[in-house]
PDB file of C-alpha atoms in Angstrom:
ATOM      1  CA  PHE A   1     -36.355  27.708 -38.940  1.00 59.00           C
ATOM      2  CA  GLY A   2     -37.746  28.972 -35.642  1.00 57.00           C
ATOM      3  CA  ILE A   3     -38.762  25.434 -34.629  1.00 63.00           C
ATOM      4  CA  ALA A   4     -35.296  24.097 -35.489  1.00 66.00           C
ATOM      5  CA  LEU A   5     -33.682  26.797 -33.351  1.00 65.00           C
ATOM      6  CA  PHE A   6     -36.122  26.007 -30.562  1.00 67.00           C
ATOM      7  CA  TRP A   7     -34.759  22.484 -30.138  1.00 73.00           C
ATOM      8  CA  GLY A   8     -31.191  23.746 -30.336  1.00 70.00           C
ATOM      9  CA  SER A   9     -31.973  26.248 -27.603  1.00 66.00           C
ATOM     10  CA  MET A  10     -33.535  23.551 -25.427  1.00 70.00           C
ATOM     11  CA  GLY A  11     -30.360  21.480 -25.639  1.00 73.00           C
ATOM     12  CA  TRP A  12     -28.227  24.518 -24.889  1.00 70.00           C
ATOM     13  CA  ALA A  13     -30.382  25.419 -21.895  1.00 66.00           C
ATOM     14  CA  GLY A  14     -30.087  21.920 -20.471  1.00 70.00           C
ATOM     15  CA  ALA A  15     -26.298  21.961 -20.827  1.00 75.00           C
ATOM     16  CA  THR A  16     -25.781  25.417 -19.323  1.00 70.00           C
ATOM     17  CA  PHE A  17     -27.975  24.563 -16.327  1.00 70.00           C
ATOM     18  CA  PHE A  18     -25.292  22.146 -15.114  1.00 74.00           C
ATOM     19  CA  ALA A  19     -22.235  23.908 -16.574  1.00 74.00           C
ATOM     20  CA  GLY A  20     -21.779  26.351 -13.696  1.00 69.00           C
ATOM     21  CA  MET A  21     -21.918  23.649 -11.030  1.00 72.00           C
ATOM     22  CA  LEU A  22     -19.580  21.365 -12.977  1.00 76.00           C
ATOM     23  CA  PHE A  23     -17.141  24.246 -13.477  1.00 72.00           C
ATOM     24  CA  ASN A  24     -16.794  24.586  -9.715  1.00 74.00           C
ATOM     25  CA  ILE A  25     -16.097  20.861  -9.393  1.00 78.00           C
ATOM     26  CA  ASN A  26     -13.637  20.652 -12.272  1.00 83.00           C
ATOM     27  CA  PRO A  27     -13.646  22.861 -15.413  1.00 78.00           C
ATOM     28  CA  ASN A  28     -12.373  19.915 -17.475  1.00 86.00           C
ATOM     29  CA  ILE A  29     -15.681  18.094 -16.997  1.00 83.00           C
ATOM     30  CA  ASN A  30     -17.436  20.605 -19.267  1.00 81.00           C
ATOM     31  CA  PHE A  31     -14.868  20.018 -22.003  1.00 87.00           C
ATOM     32  CA  TRP A  32     -15.271  16.243 -21.778  1.00 88.00           C
ATOM     33  CA  MET A  33     -19.054  16.570 -21.933  1.00 84.00           C
ATOM     34  CA  ALA A  34     -18.804  18.863 -24.950  1.00 84.00           C
ATOM     35  CA  SER A  35     -16.540  16.357 -26.709  1.00 89.00           C
ATOM     36  CA  ALA A  36     -18.921  13.496 -25.934  1.00 88.00           C
ATOM     37  CA  SER A  37     -21.861  15.523 -27.259  1.00 85.00           C
ATOM     38  CA  ALA A  38     -19.952  16.271 -30.462  1.00 86.00           C
ATOM     39  CA  ALA A  39     -19.231  12.557 -30.940  1.00 91.00           C
ATOM     40  CA  ILE A  40     -22.924  11.718 -30.502  1.00 89.00           C
ATOM     41  CA  PHE A  41     -23.827  14.483 -32.965  1.00 85.00           C
ATOM     42  CA  LEU A  42     -21.448  13.062 -35.588  1.00 89.00           C
ATOM     43  CA  LEU A  43     -22.964   9.620 -35.064  1.00 89.00           C
ATOM     44  CA  LEU A  44     -26.447  11.011 -35.662  1.00 84.00           C
ATOM     45  CA  LEU A  45     -25.275  12.804 -38.808  1.00 81.00           C
ATOM     46  CA  TRP A  46     -23.802   9.538 -40.056  1.00 84.00           C
ATOM     47  CA  HIS A  47     -27.228   7.918 -39.885  1.00 79.00           C
ATOM     48  CA  LEU A  48     -29.117  10.739 -41.608  1.00 76.00           C
ATOM     49  CA  HIS A  49     -30.724  10.045 -44.950  1.00 70.00           C
ATOM     50  CA  GLU A  50     -28.885  11.271 -48.013  1.00 63.00           C
ATOM     51  CA  VAL A  51     -29.401  14.983 -48.662  1.00 58.00           C
ATOM     52  CA  LYS A  52     -30.211  16.123 -52.187  1.00 57.00           C
ATOM     53  CA  THR A  53     -27.357  18.558 -52.754  1.00 53.00           C
ATOM     54  CA  ALA A  54     -28.854  19.796 -56.033  1.00 53.00           C
ATOM     55  CA  ALA A  55     -32.206  20.710 -54.491  1.00 50.00           C
ATOM     56  CA  MET A  56     -31.503  24.457 -54.614  1.00 48.00           C
ATOM     57  CA  GLY A  57     -30.397  24.128 -58.216  1.00 49.00           C
ATOM     58  CA  GLN A  58     -33.915  22.999 -59.146  1.00 51.00           C
ATOM     59  CA  LEU A  59     -35.395  26.415 -58.369  1.00 47.00           C
ATOM     60  CA  GLU A  60     -36.487  28.239 -61.479  1.00 47.00           C
ATOM     61  CA  TYR A  61     -34.946  31.704 -61.552  1.00 46.00           C
ATOM     62  CA  GLY A  62     -34.048  33.396 -64.817  1.00 46.00           C
ATOM     63  CA  LYS A  63     -32.958  31.338 -67.792  1.00 44.00           C
ATOM     64  CA  SER A  64     -30.959  28.888 -65.739  1.00 46.00           C
ATOM     65  CA  SER A  65     -31.357  27.640 -62.212  1.00 57.00           C
ATOM     66  CA  ALA A  66     -27.734  26.523 -61.869  1.00 59.00           C
ATOM     67  CA  LEU A  67     -25.751  28.611 -59.394  1.00 63.00           C
ATOM     68  CA  THR A  68     -22.258  29.554 -60.531  1.00 68.00           C
ATOM     69  CA  LEU A  69     -19.217  31.037 -58.807  1.00 69.00           C
ATOM     70  CA  SER A  70     -19.709  34.307 -60.703  1.00 75.00           C
ATOM     71  CA  ASP A  71     -23.214  34.562 -59.211  1.00 69.00           C
ATOM     72  CA  THR A  72     -21.779  34.258 -55.734  1.00 70.00           C
ATOM     73  CA  LEU A  73     -18.979  36.751 -56.379  1.00 75.00           C
ATOM     74  CA  SER A  74     -21.508  39.232 -57.753  1.00 76.00           C
ATOM     75  CA  LEU A  75     -22.675  39.762 -54.175  1.00 78.00           C
ATOM     76  CA  PHE A  76     -19.598  41.884 -53.523  1.00 80.00           C
ATOM     77  CA  HIS A  77     -20.734  44.351 -56.194  1.00 82.00           C
ATOM     78  CA  MET A  78     -24.145  44.894 -54.596  1.00 85.00           C
ATOM     79  CA  PRO A  79     -24.545  47.997 -52.382  1.00 87.00           C
ATOM     80  CA  ARG A  80     -27.321  46.267 -50.445  1.00 88.00           C
ATOM     81  CA  PHE A  81     -24.883  43.490 -49.498  1.00 89.00           C
ATOM     82  CA  TRP A  82     -22.474  46.001 -47.969  1.00 91.00           C
ATOM     83  CA  ALA A  83     -25.382  47.725 -46.232  1.00 92.00           C
ATOM     84  CA  LEU A  84     -26.130  44.414 -44.560  1.00 91.00           C
ATOM     85  CA  VAL A  85     -22.445  44.041 -43.615  1.00 91.00           C
ATOM     86  CA  VAL A  86     -22.546  47.434 -41.860  1.00 93.00           C
ATOM     87  CA  PHE A  87     -25.481  46.311 -39.735  1.00 94.00           C
ATOM     88  CA  VAL A  88     -23.901  42.946 -38.957  1.00 93.00           C
ATOM     89  CA  THR A  89     -20.687  44.684 -37.895  1.00 93.00           C
ATOM     90  CA  GLY A  90     -22.672  46.475 -35.207  1.00 92.00           C
ATOM     91  CA  VAL A  91     -24.579  43.490 -33.870  1.00 90.00           C
ATOM     92  CA  SER A  92     -21.446  41.308 -33.932  1.00 90.00           C
ATOM     93  CA  VAL A  93     -20.425  43.115 -30.743  1.00 90.00           C
ATOM     94  CA  TYR A  94     -22.707  40.756 -28.814  1.00 85.00           C
ATOM     95  CA  ASN A  95     -20.161  37.962 -29.362  1.00 85.00           C
ATOM     96  CA  VAL A  96     -17.472  40.066 -27.695  1.00 90.00           C
ATOM     97  CA  TYR A  97     -19.814  41.134 -24.892  1.00 90.00           C
ATOM     98  CA  ASP A  98     -20.657  37.518 -24.056  1.00 86.00           C
ATOM     99  CA  GLN A  99     -17.041  36.329 -23.931  1.00 85.00           C
ATOM    100  CA  GLN A 100     -16.045  37.793 -20.558  1.00 86.00           C
ATOM    101  CA  PHE A 101     -19.509  38.399 -19.117  1.00 88.00           C
ATOM    102  CA  PRO A 102     -19.287  35.373 -16.744  1.00 86.00           C
ATOM    103  CA  VAL A 103     -16.096  36.850 -15.257  1.00 86.00           C
ATOM    104  CA  TYR A 104     -17.768  40.196 -14.607  1.00 89.00           C
ATOM    105  CA  LEU A 105     -20.924  38.609 -13.182  1.00 87.00           C
ATOM    106  CA  SER A 106     -18.900  36.392 -10.831  1.00 85.00           C
ATOM    107  CA  SER A 107     -16.968  39.422  -9.582  1.00 84.00           C
ATOM    108  CA  LEU A 108     -20.224  40.957  -8.308  1.00 84.00           C
ATOM    109  CA  PHE A 109     -20.665  38.082  -5.834  1.00 83.00           C
ATOM    110  CA  ALA A 110     -18.858  37.799  -2.522  1.00 80.00           C
ATOM    111  CA  ASP A 111     -17.883  34.250  -3.492  1.00 81.00           C
ATOM    112  CA  PRO A 112     -16.869  33.907  -7.192  1.00 79.00           C
ATOM    113  CA  ARG A 113     -17.725  30.182  -7.030  1.00 80.00           C
ATOM    114  CA  HIS A 114     -21.306  31.104  -6.219  1.00 80.00           C
ATOM    115  CA  GLY A 115     -21.197  33.543  -9.141  1.00 81.00           C
ATOM    116  CA  ASN A 116     -20.091  30.782 -11.516  1.00 79.00           C
ATOM    117  CA  GLU A 117     -22.976  28.615 -10.386  1.00 80.00           C
ATOM    118  CA  MET A 118     -25.499  31.440 -10.723  1.00 83.00           C
ATOM    119  CA  TYR A 119     -24.247  32.223 -14.231  1.00 82.00           C
ATOM    120  CA  GLY A 120     -25.059  28.653 -15.259  1.00 79.00           C
ATOM    121  CA  PHE A 121     -28.611  29.033 -13.933  1.00 82.00           C
ATOM    122  CA  LEU A 122     -28.966  32.489 -15.506  1.00 84.00           C
ATOM    123  CA  ASN A 123     -27.756  31.326 -18.895  1.00 80.00           C
ATOM    124  CA  SER A 124     -30.063  28.321 -18.748  1.00 79.00           C
ATOM    125  CA  LEU A 125     -33.063  30.556 -17.988  1.00 84.00           C
ATOM    126  CA  GLN A 126     -32.080  32.899 -20.787  1.00 84.00           C
ATOM    127  CA  VAL A 127     -31.932  30.099 -23.345  1.00 80.00           C
ATOM    128  CA  PHE A 128     -35.255  28.625 -22.191  1.00 80.00           C
ATOM    129  CA  LEU A 129     -36.839  32.049 -22.735  1.00 85.00           C
ATOM    130  CA  GLU A 130     -34.982  32.316 -26.028  1.00 82.00           C
ATOM    131  CA  ALA A 131     -36.489  29.018 -27.156  1.00 78.00           C
ATOM    132  CA  GLY A 132     -39.980  30.392 -26.529  1.00 79.00           C
ATOM    133  CA  GLY A 133     -39.001  33.529 -28.413  1.00 82.00           C
ATOM    134  CA  MET A 134     -38.222  31.434 -31.470  1.00 80.00           C
ATOM    135  CA  PHE A 135     -41.968  30.702 -31.762  1.00 79.00           C
ATOM    136  CA  LEU A 136     -43.059  34.302 -31.201  1.00 85.00           C
ATOM    137  CA  ALA A 137     -40.393  36.127 -33.228  1.00 88.00           C
ATOM    138  CA  PRO A 138     -41.769  35.102 -36.670  1.00 86.00           C
ATOM    139  CA  LEU A 139     -45.150  36.604 -35.753  1.00 89.00           C
ATOM    140  CA  LEU A 140     -43.518  39.900 -34.775  1.00 92.00           C
ATOM    141  CA  VAL A 141     -41.148  40.054 -37.747  1.00 92.00           C
ATOM    142  CA  ASN A 142     -43.952  39.272 -40.204  1.00 91.00           C
ATOM    143  CA  ARG A 143     -45.943  42.121 -38.707  1.00 92.00           C
ATOM    144  CA  ILE A 144     -43.255  44.843 -38.603  1.00 93.00           C
ATOM    145  CA  GLY A 145     -41.120  43.724 -41.549  1.00 92.00           C
ATOM    146  CA  ALA A 146     -37.597  42.357 -41.874  1.00 92.00           C
ATOM    147  CA  LYS A 147     -35.809  45.714 -41.825  1.00 94.00           C
ATOM    148  CA  ASN A 148     -37.644  46.931 -38.743  1.00 95.00           C
ATOM    149  CA  GLY A 149     -37.013  43.567 -37.118  1.00 94.00           C
ATOM    150  CA  LEU A 150     -33.268  43.952 -37.642  1.00 95.00           C
ATOM    151  CA  LEU A 151     -33.295  47.506 -36.343  1.00 96.00           C
ATOM    152  CA  LEU A 152     -35.366  46.507 -33.305  1.00 96.00           C
ATOM    153  CA  SER A 153     -32.912  43.737 -32.434  1.00 95.00           C
ATOM    154  CA  GLY A 154     -30.046  46.223 -32.751  1.00 95.00           C
ATOM    155  CA  LEU A 155     -31.753  48.697 -30.415  1.00 96.00           C
ATOM    156  CA  ILE A 156     -32.469  45.967 -27.837  1.00 95.00           C
ATOM    157  CA  MET A 157     -28.840  44.866 -28.037  1.00 94.00           C
ATOM    158  CA  ALA A 158     -27.602  48.421 -27.499  1.00 95.00           C
ATOM    159  CA  MET A 159     -29.950  48.834 -24.523  1.00 94.00           C
ATOM    160  CA  ARG A 160     -28.769  45.521 -23.056  1.00 93.00           C
ATOM    161  CA  ILE A 161     -25.091  46.455 -23.282  1.00 93.00           C
ATOM    162  CA  PHE A 162     -25.655  50.014 -22.027  1.00 94.00           C
ATOM    163  CA  GLY A 163     -27.680  48.615 -19.139  1.00 93.00           C
ATOM    164  CA  SER A 164     -24.883  46.200 -18.263  1.00 91.00           C
ATOM    165  CA  GLY A 165     -22.506  49.135 -18.034  1.00 91.00           C
ATOM    166  CA  LEU A 166     -24.851  51.052 -15.746  1.00 92.00           C
ATOM    167  CA  ALA A 167     -25.787  48.078 -13.528  1.00 88.00           C
ATOM    168  CA  GLN A 168     -24.389  48.171 -10.001  1.00 84.00           C
ATOM    169  CA  ASP A 169     -25.485  44.760  -8.717  1.00 86.00           C
ATOM    170  CA  ALA A 170     -25.874  41.157  -9.850  1.00 86.00           C
ATOM    171  CA  VAL A 171     -29.675  41.290 -10.070  1.00 87.00           C
ATOM    172  CA  THR A 172     -29.777  44.286 -12.417  1.00 90.00           C
ATOM    173  CA  ILE A 173     -27.072  42.998 -14.734  1.00 89.00           C
ATOM    174  CA  SER A 174     -28.782  39.600 -14.796  1.00 89.00           C
ATOM    175  CA  LEU A 175     -31.962  41.263 -16.041  1.00 90.00           C
ATOM    176  CA  MET A 176     -29.926  42.962 -18.755  1.00 91.00           C
ATOM    177  CA  LYS A 177     -28.502  39.600 -19.765  1.00 88.00           C
ATOM    178  CA  LEU A 178     -32.001  38.145 -20.090  1.00 89.00           C
ATOM    179  CA  LEU A 179     -32.794  40.700 -22.804  1.00 90.00           C
ATOM    180  CA  HIS A 180     -30.678  38.500 -25.034  1.00 89.00           C
ATOM    181  CA  ALA A 181     -33.639  36.106 -25.066  1.00 87.00           C
ATOM    182  CA  VAL A 182     -35.726  38.839 -26.728  1.00 91.00           C
ATOM    183  CA  GLU A 183     -33.064  40.180 -29.035  1.00 92.00           C
ATOM    184  CA  LEU A 184     -31.591  37.011 -30.588  1.00 89.00           C
ATOM    185  CA  PRO A 185     -34.805  35.372 -31.915  1.00 88.00           C
ATOM    186  CA  ILE A 186     -35.831  38.644 -33.563  1.00 93.00           C
ATOM    187  CA  LEU A 187     -32.349  39.085 -35.057  1.00 92.00           C
ATOM    188  CA  LEU A 188     -32.113  35.592 -36.541  1.00 88.00           C
ATOM    189  CA  ILE A 189     -35.646  35.436 -37.943  1.00 88.00           C
ATOM    190  CA  ALA A 190     -35.416  38.979 -39.354  1.00 92.00           C
ATOM    191  CA  MET A 191     -32.018  38.205 -40.885  1.00 91.00           C
ATOM    192  CA  PHE A 192     -33.334  35.213 -42.834  1.00 87.00           C
ATOM    193  CA  LYS A 193     -36.455  37.102 -43.886  1.00 90.00           C
ATOM    194  CA  TYR A 194     -34.399  40.115 -45.012  1.00 92.00           C
ATOM    195  CA  ILE A 195     -32.045  37.922 -47.044  1.00 89.00           C
ATOM    196  CA  ALA A 196     -34.940  36.101 -48.699  1.00 86.00           C
ATOM    197  CA  ALA A 197     -36.698  39.372 -49.561  1.00 86.00           C
ATOM    198  CA  ASN A 198     -33.722  41.303 -50.925  1.00 86.00           C
ATOM    199  CA  PHE A 199     -31.452  38.749 -52.578  1.00 84.00           C
ATOM    200  CA  ASP A 200     -31.666  35.796 -54.937  1.00 78.00           C
ATOM    201  CA  PRO A 201     -33.053  32.913 -52.809  1.00 76.00           C
ATOM    202  CA  ARG A 202     -30.419  30.576 -54.243  1.00 74.00           C
ATOM    203  CA  LEU A 203     -27.791  32.620 -52.400  1.00 77.00           C
ATOM    204  CA  SER A 204     -29.538  32.588 -49.033  1.00 77.00           C
ATOM    205  CA  ALA A 205     -27.139  30.075 -47.481  1.00 74.00           C
ATOM    206  CA  THR A 206     -24.097  31.887 -48.885  1.00 77.00           C
ATOM    207  CA  LEU A 207     -25.379  35.216 -47.603  1.00 82.00           C
ATOM    208  CA  TYR A 208     -26.018  33.819 -44.143  1.00 81.00           C
ATOM    209  CA  LEU A 209     -22.560  32.262 -43.959  1.00 79.00           C
ATOM    210  CA  VAL A 210     -20.639  35.173 -45.499  1.00 79.00           C
ATOM    211  CA  GLY A 211     -22.805  38.178 -44.707  1.00 80.00           C
ATOM    212  CA  PHE A 212     -23.633  37.151 -41.147  1.00 84.00           C
ATOM    213  CA  GLN A 213     -21.569  34.313 -39.656  1.00 84.00           C
ATOM    214  CA  PHE A 214     -18.246  35.144 -41.325  1.00 87.00           C
ATOM    215  CA  ILE A 215     -18.536  38.872 -40.686  1.00 88.00           C
ATOM    216  CA  THR A 216     -19.440  38.357 -37.022  1.00 89.00           C
ATOM    217  CA  GLN A 217     -16.398  36.118 -36.540  1.00 88.00           C
ATOM    218  CA  VAL A 218     -14.062  38.567 -38.263  1.00 91.00           C
ATOM    219  CA  CYS A 219     -15.426  41.461 -36.200  1.00 90.00           C
ATOM    220  CA  ALA A 220     -15.075  39.387 -33.024  1.00 88.00           C
ATOM    221  CA  SER A 221     -11.416  38.796 -33.911  1.00 90.00           C
ATOM    222  CA  VAL A 222     -10.897  42.545 -34.262  1.00 91.00           C
ATOM    223  CA  PHE A 223     -12.975  43.718 -31.300  1.00 91.00           C
ATOM    224  CA  SER A 224     -11.958  41.024 -28.790  1.00 92.00           C
ATOM    225  CA  PRO A 225      -8.388  42.231 -28.082  1.00 92.00           C
ATOM    226  CA  LEU A 226      -9.633  45.823 -27.918  1.00 93.00           C
ATOM    227  CA  ALA A 227     -12.340  44.816 -25.437  1.00 93.00           C
ATOM    228  CA  GLY A 228      -9.814  42.866 -23.368  1.00 92.00           C
ATOM    229  CA  LYS A 229      -7.563  45.897 -23.194  1.00 93.00           C
ATOM    230  CA  GLY A 230     -10.546  48.007 -22.207  1.00 94.00           C
ATOM    231  CA  TYR A 231     -11.472  45.629 -19.380  1.00 93.00           C
ATOM    232  CA  ASP A 232      -7.954  45.928 -17.992  1.00 93.00           C
ATOM    233  CA  GLN A 233      -7.561  49.690 -18.348  1.00 94.00           C
ATOM    234  CA  ILE A 234     -10.988  51.243 -17.796  1.00 95.00           C
ATOM    235  CA  GLY A 235     -13.044  48.329 -16.401  1.00 93.00           C
ATOM    236  CA  PHE A 236     -16.003  46.295 -17.585  1.00 92.00           C
ATOM    237  CA  ALA A 237     -18.655  48.976 -17.057  1.00 92.00           C
ATOM    238  CA  ASP A 238     -17.004  51.682 -19.175  1.00 94.00           C
ATOM    239  CA  THR A 239     -16.053  49.168 -21.859  1.00 95.00           C
ATOM    240  CA  TYR A 240     -19.681  48.067 -22.053  1.00 94.00           C
ATOM    241  CA  MET A 241     -20.722  51.675 -22.567  1.00 95.00           C
ATOM    242  CA  ILE A 242     -18.348  51.952 -25.531  1.00 95.00           C
ATOM    243  CA  MET A 243     -19.662  48.676 -26.970  1.00 94.00           C
ATOM    244  CA  GLY A 244     -23.220  49.898 -26.618  1.00 94.00           C
ATOM    245  CA  GLY A 245     -22.286  53.099 -28.433  1.00 95.00           C
ATOM    246  CA  ILE A 246     -20.856  51.120 -31.351  1.00 94.00           C
ATOM    247  CA  VAL A 247     -24.003  49.001 -31.653  1.00 94.00           C
ATOM    248  CA  LEU A 248     -26.306  52.026 -31.415  1.00 95.00           C
ATOM    249  CA  GLY A 249     -24.284  54.074 -33.895  1.00 96.00           C
ATOM    250  CA  LEU A 250     -24.199  51.385 -36.585  1.00 95.00           C
ATOM    251  CA  THR A 251     -27.874  50.566 -36.009  1.00 95.00           C
ATOM    252  CA  VAL A 252     -28.805  54.202 -36.615  1.00 95.00           C
ATOM    253  CA  ILE A 253     -26.694  54.240 -39.797  1.00 95.00           C
ATOM    254  CA  SER A 254     -28.441  51.046 -40.900  1.00 94.00           C
ATOM    255  CA  CYS A 255     -31.796  52.838 -40.700  1.00 93.00           C
ATOM    256  CA  PHE A 256     -30.787  54.666 -43.880  1.00 93.00           C
ATOM    257  CA  MET A 257     -28.849  51.866 -45.578  1.00 92.00           C
ATOM    258  CA  LEU A 258     -31.072  48.799 -45.242  1.00 92.00           C
ATOM    259  CA  ARG A 259     -33.895  48.297 -47.737  1.00 85.00           C
ATOM    260  CA  GLY A 260     -37.346  48.700 -46.267  1.00 76.00           C
ATOM    261  CA  GLU A 261     -39.554  47.185 -48.934  1.00 58.00           C
ATOM    262  CA  SER A 262     -39.854  43.493 -49.691  1.00 50.00           C
ATOM    263  CA  ARG A 263     -39.676  43.200 -53.470  1.00 49.00           C
ATOM    264  CA  THR A 264     -39.550  39.535 -54.399  1.00 45.00           C
ATOM    265  CA  ASP A 265     -40.530  40.437 -57.969  1.00 44.00           C
ATOM    266  CA  ASP A 266     -37.647  42.902 -58.380  1.00 47.00           C
ATOM    267  CA  PRO A 267     -35.641  41.821 -61.486  1.00 44.00           C
ATOM    268  CA  SER A 268     -32.418  42.850 -59.744  1.00 45.00           C
ATOM    269  CA  LEU A 269     -32.963  40.014 -57.261  1.00 45.00           C
ATOM    270  CA  GLN A 270     -32.700  37.459 -60.019  1.00 44.00           C
ATOM    271  CA  LEU A 271     -29.150  36.739 -61.120  1.00 43.00           C
ATOM    272  CA  THR A 272     -28.609  36.079 -64.775  1.00 38.00           C
ATOM    273  CA  THR A 273     -26.448  33.060 -65.435  1.00 36.00           C
ATOM    274  CA  LYS A 274     -24.638  32.104 -68.573  1.00 34.00           C
TER     275      LYS A 274
END
């Protein structure tokens, strides 16, 4: 998984390197390039070999390996699922933080056009570092455990957002932004490891989509208008401090809610199907 993310990060880094310069020329160029990239991606998918959709159903868990709708719905009755949702609610703030960050960074430059260009370079550097982190994060997470990996990523995220609120110049806030390259690889690798260790492996994809991706998008929908109002009324710096407080608070709560031990032989991890 880390290697797959590495190549995705490399592509992202290459695109963001030019995005800031192209934005100054004409913002529409970035949209056309994104559309062209999507078309190429669909073409590549079209030529992929057929995927065995029943591959996960061949895993031998319990009396039957077939995954049913009732198995999936049973997630909502598990306290450890909701514990994971609490943690994800906190770290989902990073989506909201990133939305208007280019605007704030550009405002710290005498010429906003120069700020747009520098943001492209900064984001490219961040993603290059992030790609390297995808190789190193599994070593760290395997050493400290999935739960501690999640908590560490939450603490780094809180520090990054707090630091952005305290930063007074473009250099300092840029350094805070680069912490994302440390935080995200740890978060993603620890998330997959935590899901695999604490839930039925057949539900890993469902848990990632519902327990992580879906929850982060829902939280972004709720937090985004509140953050926008905060930017207008109290400014970026104070709003960042509030965001950092939310991340830190929910990370601390998660210390007591997330499961610390990896118990792959726990019978409760194996769903019984009829």
